[in-house]
Amino acid sequence: MTEPKITQLQPLPDDWQRALAVVAHPDDLEYGCSAAVAAWTDAGREVAYVLATRGEAGIDTLDPATCGPLREREQRAAAAVVGVGTVEFLDHRDGVIEYGSALRRDIAAAIRRHRPELVVTLNHRDTWGGVAWNTPDHVAVGRATLDAAADAGNRWIFPELAEQGLQPWNGVRWVAVAGSGSPTHAVDARPGLDRAVRSLLEHRTYIEALTDQDPKTYVHDFLTETTTATGERFGGTPAVAFELFAR
Ligand SMILES: [Zn+2]
């Protein structure tokens, strides 16, 4: 019997200047994506982050009123490590983000503000590819982001946005979904890996609540293992994987 052929991932297109990453929670981008973000900002590209929530329901021992501002600070610090100075919050409620026109409108507005060619989001599917169930917040934000990439270009879907001065933006060429169980493309993780580790470590309160392991060891091992595993499908180069949707 012959070995099943492992499909190789293609390099993510790099003929673009502006990216906007839209995710549900603080840490969603740092759990895998930020090595790619560091490489992009190194190359002089602009990357901005938009988060649907402040992650205020993410730590069992902290009430949301305390947790939200703390996680916002950690997120801004994590973004700064990989060269991202713009972090915006849409103030949907953590844990119960509803997929629907309100979420699509908020994300379409963000796309019009930032006018990206590449939009990045997190896995919108029910599972992570195996039997591990995804969270409803990720599914809602991922789907709404894929939809909003088109909504942003249509003058008549959310006419109130143009009235606020946000003109239609038809320039989104791709939506890259991180954490997908069916990736198609990848970005070399090596140049950004050290900063990705430091970036995820900025979510220290969250990580200390999550694991008894030393945070540095936990973060380093997690990001090394996931990028190395992706590299098996990227010519042996440690990488960050994306499922790419073209528009
Ligand atoms: Zn999340």
Coordinates of C-alpha atoms and ligand atoms in Angstrom, one line a residue:
M1 CA 0.0 0.0 0.0
T2 CA 1.3 3.5 -0.8
E3 CA 1.3 6.2 1.8
P4 CA -1.5 8.7 1.4
K5 CA -0.1 11.8 -0.2
I6 CA -0.2 14.8 2.2
T7 CA -1.4 17.8 0.4
Q8 CA 1.1 20.7 0.7
L9 CA 0.0 24.1 1.8
Q10 CA 0.5 27.0 -0.6
P11 CA 2.3 30.2 0.5
L12 CA -0.2 32.9 1.5
P13 CA -0.3 35.7 -1.1
D14 CA 1.9 38.6 -0.1
D15 CA 0.9 41.2 -2.7
W16 CA -1.1 43.3 -0.3
Q17 CA -0.5 46.3 2.0
R18 CA -3.2 46.3 4.7
A19 CA -4.7 43.6 6.8
L20 CA -7.5 43.6 9.3
A21 CA -7.8 40.8 11.8
V22 CA -11.3 40.3 13.3
V23 CA -11.7 37.8 16.2
A24 CA -14.0 37.2 19.2
H25 CA -11.6 37.4 22.2
P26 CA -8.3 38.6 23.5
D27 CA -5.8 35.8 22.8
D28 CA -7.5 34.4 19.7
L29 CA -4.8 35.8 17.5
E30 CA -2.0 35.0 19.8
Y31 CA -2.9 31.3 19.9
G32 CA -1.3 30.7 16.5
C33 CA -1.5 33.7 14.2
S34 CA 0.8 36.3 15.7
A35 CA 4.0 34.7 14.2
A36 CA 2.5 35.5 10.8
V37 CA 1.5 39.0 11.9
A38 CA 5.1 39.7 13.1
A39 CA 6.4 38.8 9.6
W40 CA 3.9 41.0 7.9
T41 CA 4.6 44.1 10.0
D42 CA 8.4 43.4 9.6
A43 CA 7.7 43.7 5.8
G44 CA 6.2 47.2 6.4
R45 CA 2.6 46.0 6.0
E46 CA -0.2 47.6 8.2
V47 CA -2.2 45.2 10.4
A48 CA -5.0 46.3 12.8
Y49 CA -7.0 44.1 15.2
V50 CA -10.7 44.3 15.9
L51 CA -12.1 42.2 18.8
A52 CA -15.8 41.5 19.2
T53 CA -15.5 41.3 23.0
R54 CA -13.0 42.2 25.8
G55 CA -13.0 38.5 26.9
E56 CA -14.6 39.5 30.2
A57 CA -16.1 36.0 30.7
G58 CA -12.9 34.2 30.2
I59 CA -11.5 33.8 33.7
D60 CA -13.5 31.8 36.3
T61 CA -12.0 33.6 39.3
L62 CA -12.5 37.2 38.0
D63 CA -15.8 38.9 37.6
P64 CA -16.4 40.4 34.2
A65 CA -16.2 44.0 35.5
T66 CA -12.6 43.4 36.6
C67 CA -11.7 41.0 33.9
G68 CA -12.6 43.0 30.8
P69 CA -10.3 46.0 31.4
L70 CA -7.5 43.7 32.4
R71 CA -7.8 41.6 29.3
E72 CA -8.0 44.7 27.2
R73 CA -4.7 45.9 28.6
E74 CA -3.1 42.4 28.0
Q75 CA -4.4 42.4 24.4
R76 CA -3.0 45.8 23.6
A77 CA 0.4 44.7 25.0
A78 CA 0.3 41.5 23.0
A79 CA -0.5 43.3 19.8
A80 CA 2.3 45.8 20.4
V81 CA 4.9 43.0 20.6
V82 CA 4.1 42.0 16.9
G83 CA 4.0 45.6 15.6
V84 CA 0.2 46.2 15.8
G85 CA -0.7 49.6 17.3
T86 CA -4.4 49.6 16.5
V87 CA -6.7 47.4 18.6
E88 CA -10.4 48.1 18.6
F89 CA -13.3 46.5 20.6
L90 CA -16.8 46.1 19.3
D91 CA -18.3 45.5 22.8
H92 CA -20.4 42.5 22.1
R93 CA -20.9 40.3 25.1
D94 CA -18.3 37.6 25.7
G95 CA -19.7 34.0 25.5
V96 CA -23.0 35.0 23.9
I97 CA -22.0 36.8 20.7
E98 CA -25.0 36.5 18.4
Y99 CA -24.4 35.9 14.7
G100 CA -26.7 38.3 12.9
S101 CA -27.0 41.6 11.1
A102 CA -25.8 43.7 14.1
L103 CA -22.5 41.8 14.2
R104 CA -22.2 41.8 10.4
R105 CA -22.8 45.6 10.4
D106 CA -20.2 46.3 13.1
I107 CA -17.6 44.2 11.3
A108 CA -18.5 45.8 7.9
A109 CA -18.0 49.2 9.5
A110 CA -14.5 48.1 10.8
I111 CA -13.6 46.9 7.3
R112 CA -14.7 50.2 5.8
R113 CA -12.7 52.2 8.4
H114 CA -9.5 50.2 7.7
R115 CA -9.9 49.3 4.0
P116 CA -7.9 46.1 4.1
E117 CA -7.0 43.8 1.2
L118 CA -6.6 40.8 3.5
V119 CA -9.0 40.0 6.3
V120 CA -8.0 37.5 8.9
T121 CA -10.3 35.7 11.3
L122 CA -10.5 32.5 13.4
N123 CA -12.2 29.2 12.6
H124 CA -15.9 29.6 11.8
R125 CA -16.6 25.9 11.7
D126 CA -18.3 23.8 14.4
T127 CA -15.1 21.9 15.2
W128 CA -11.4 22.4 15.1
G129 CA -11.2 19.7 12.5
G130 CA -11.5 16.6 14.7
V131 CA -13.9 16.0 17.5
A132 CA -13.0 19.1 19.5
W133 CA -16.0 21.4 19.5
N134 CA -15.5 25.1 18.7
T135 CA -17.0 27.8 20.7
P136 CA -20.2 29.6 19.5
D137 CA -18.4 33.0 19.7
H138 CA -15.7 31.9 17.3
V139 CA -18.3 30.4 14.9
A140 CA -20.4 33.6 15.0
V141 CA -17.5 36.0 14.5
G142 CA -15.8 33.9 11.8
R143 CA -19.0 33.6 9.8
A144 CA -19.9 37.2 10.2
T145 CA -16.4 38.3 9.1
L146 CA -16.6 36.2 6.0
D147 CA -20.0 37.7 5.3
A148 CA -19.0 41.3 6.2
A149 CA -16.1 41.2 3.7
A150 CA -18.8 41.4 1.0
D151 CA -21.2 43.5 3.1
A152 CA -18.6 46.2 3.3
G153 CA -18.7 46.7 -0.4
N154 CA -22.5 47.0 -0.8
R155 CA -23.9 50.5 -0.3
W156 CA -27.5 49.3 0.3
I157 CA -27.1 46.5 2.9
F158 CA -26.2 48.9 5.8
P159 CA -27.0 52.3 4.4
E160 CA -26.5 53.9 7.8
L161 CA -22.7 53.3 7.5
A162 CA -22.4 55.6 4.5
E163 CA -24.4 58.2 6.4
Q164 CA -21.8 58.0 9.1
G165 CA -19.1 58.7 6.5
L166 CA -18.0 55.1 6.0
Q167 CA -18.0 54.7 2.2
P168 CA -18.2 51.2 0.7
W169 CA -15.0 49.3 0.4
N170 CA -14.8 46.6 -2.3
G171 CA -11.1 46.0 -1.9
V172 CA -11.0 42.8 0.3
R173 CA -9.4 40.2 -1.9
W174 CA -9.1 37.4 0.6
V175 CA -10.3 36.2 4.0
A176 CA -7.8 34.0 5.7
V177 CA -9.2 31.8 8.4
A178 CA -6.8 30.7 11.1
G179 CA -7.3 27.5 13.2
S180 CA -9.3 25.8 10.4
G181 CA -9.4 22.0 10.2
S182 CA -9.0 22.4 6.4
P183 CA -6.1 24.8 5.8
T184 CA -5.0 25.6 2.3
H185 CA -2.2 28.2 2.8
A186 CA 0.6 29.0 5.2
V187 CA 3.1 31.6 6.3
D188 CA 6.7 30.9 7.5
A189 CA 6.6 31.1 11.3
R190 CA 10.3 31.2 11.9
P191 CA 11.0 35.0 11.7
G192 CA 8.1 35.8 14.0
L193 CA 8.1 32.9 16.4
D194 CA 10.1 34.5 19.3
R195 CA 7.8 37.5 19.2
A196 CA 4.7 35.2 18.9
V197 CA 5.8 33.6 22.2
R198 CA 6.2 36.9 23.9
S199 CA 3.0 38.1 22.5
L200 CA 1.0 35.2 23.9
L201 CA 2.8 35.6 27.2
E202 CA 1.3 39.0 27.5
H203 CA -2.0 37.3 28.3
R204 CA -0.4 36.3 31.6
T205 CA -3.5 36.5 33.8
Y206 CA -5.4 34.3 31.4
I207 CA -2.7 31.7 31.0
E208 CA -1.9 31.5 34.8
A209 CA -5.6 30.8 35.3
L210 CA -5.6 28.2 32.5
T211 CA -2.6 26.0 33.5
D212 CA -0.4 25.1 36.4
Q213 CA 2.6 24.8 34.1
D214 CA 5.3 27.6 34.0
P215 CA 3.7 30.1 31.5
K216 CA 6.9 30.5 29.5
T217 CA 7.2 26.7 29.0
Y218 CA 3.6 26.3 28.2
V219 CA 3.5 29.1 25.6
H220 CA 6.8 28.1 24.0
D221 CA 5.9 24.4 23.7
F222 CA 2.4 25.2 22.4
L223 CA 3.5 27.5 19.6
T224 CA 6.6 25.3 18.7
E225 CA 4.5 22.2 18.5
T226 CA 1.6 23.7 16.4
T227 CA 3.9 25.5 14.0
T228 CA 6.1 22.4 13.6
A229 CA 3.1 20.2 12.9
T230 CA 1.9 22.6 10.2
G231 CA 5.4 22.6 8.8
E232 CA 4.9 18.9 7.8
R233 CA 2.6 20.2 5.1
F234 CA 4.8 23.2 4.2
G235 CA 8.1 21.7 3.1
G236 CA 9.3 21.2 6.6
T237 CA 9.2 24.9 7.5
P238 CA 7.4 25.7 10.7
A239 CA 4.4 27.7 9.7
V240 CA 1.1 29.3 10.5
A241 CA -1.8 27.7 8.5
F242 CA -4.8 29.5 7.1
E243 CA -7.9 28.4 5.0
L244 CA -8.0 31.1 2.3
F245 CA -11.2 32.3 0.8
A246 CA -10.8 34.5 -2.3
R247 CA -13.3 37.2 -3.3
Ligands
ZN1 ZN -11.5 32.7 21.7

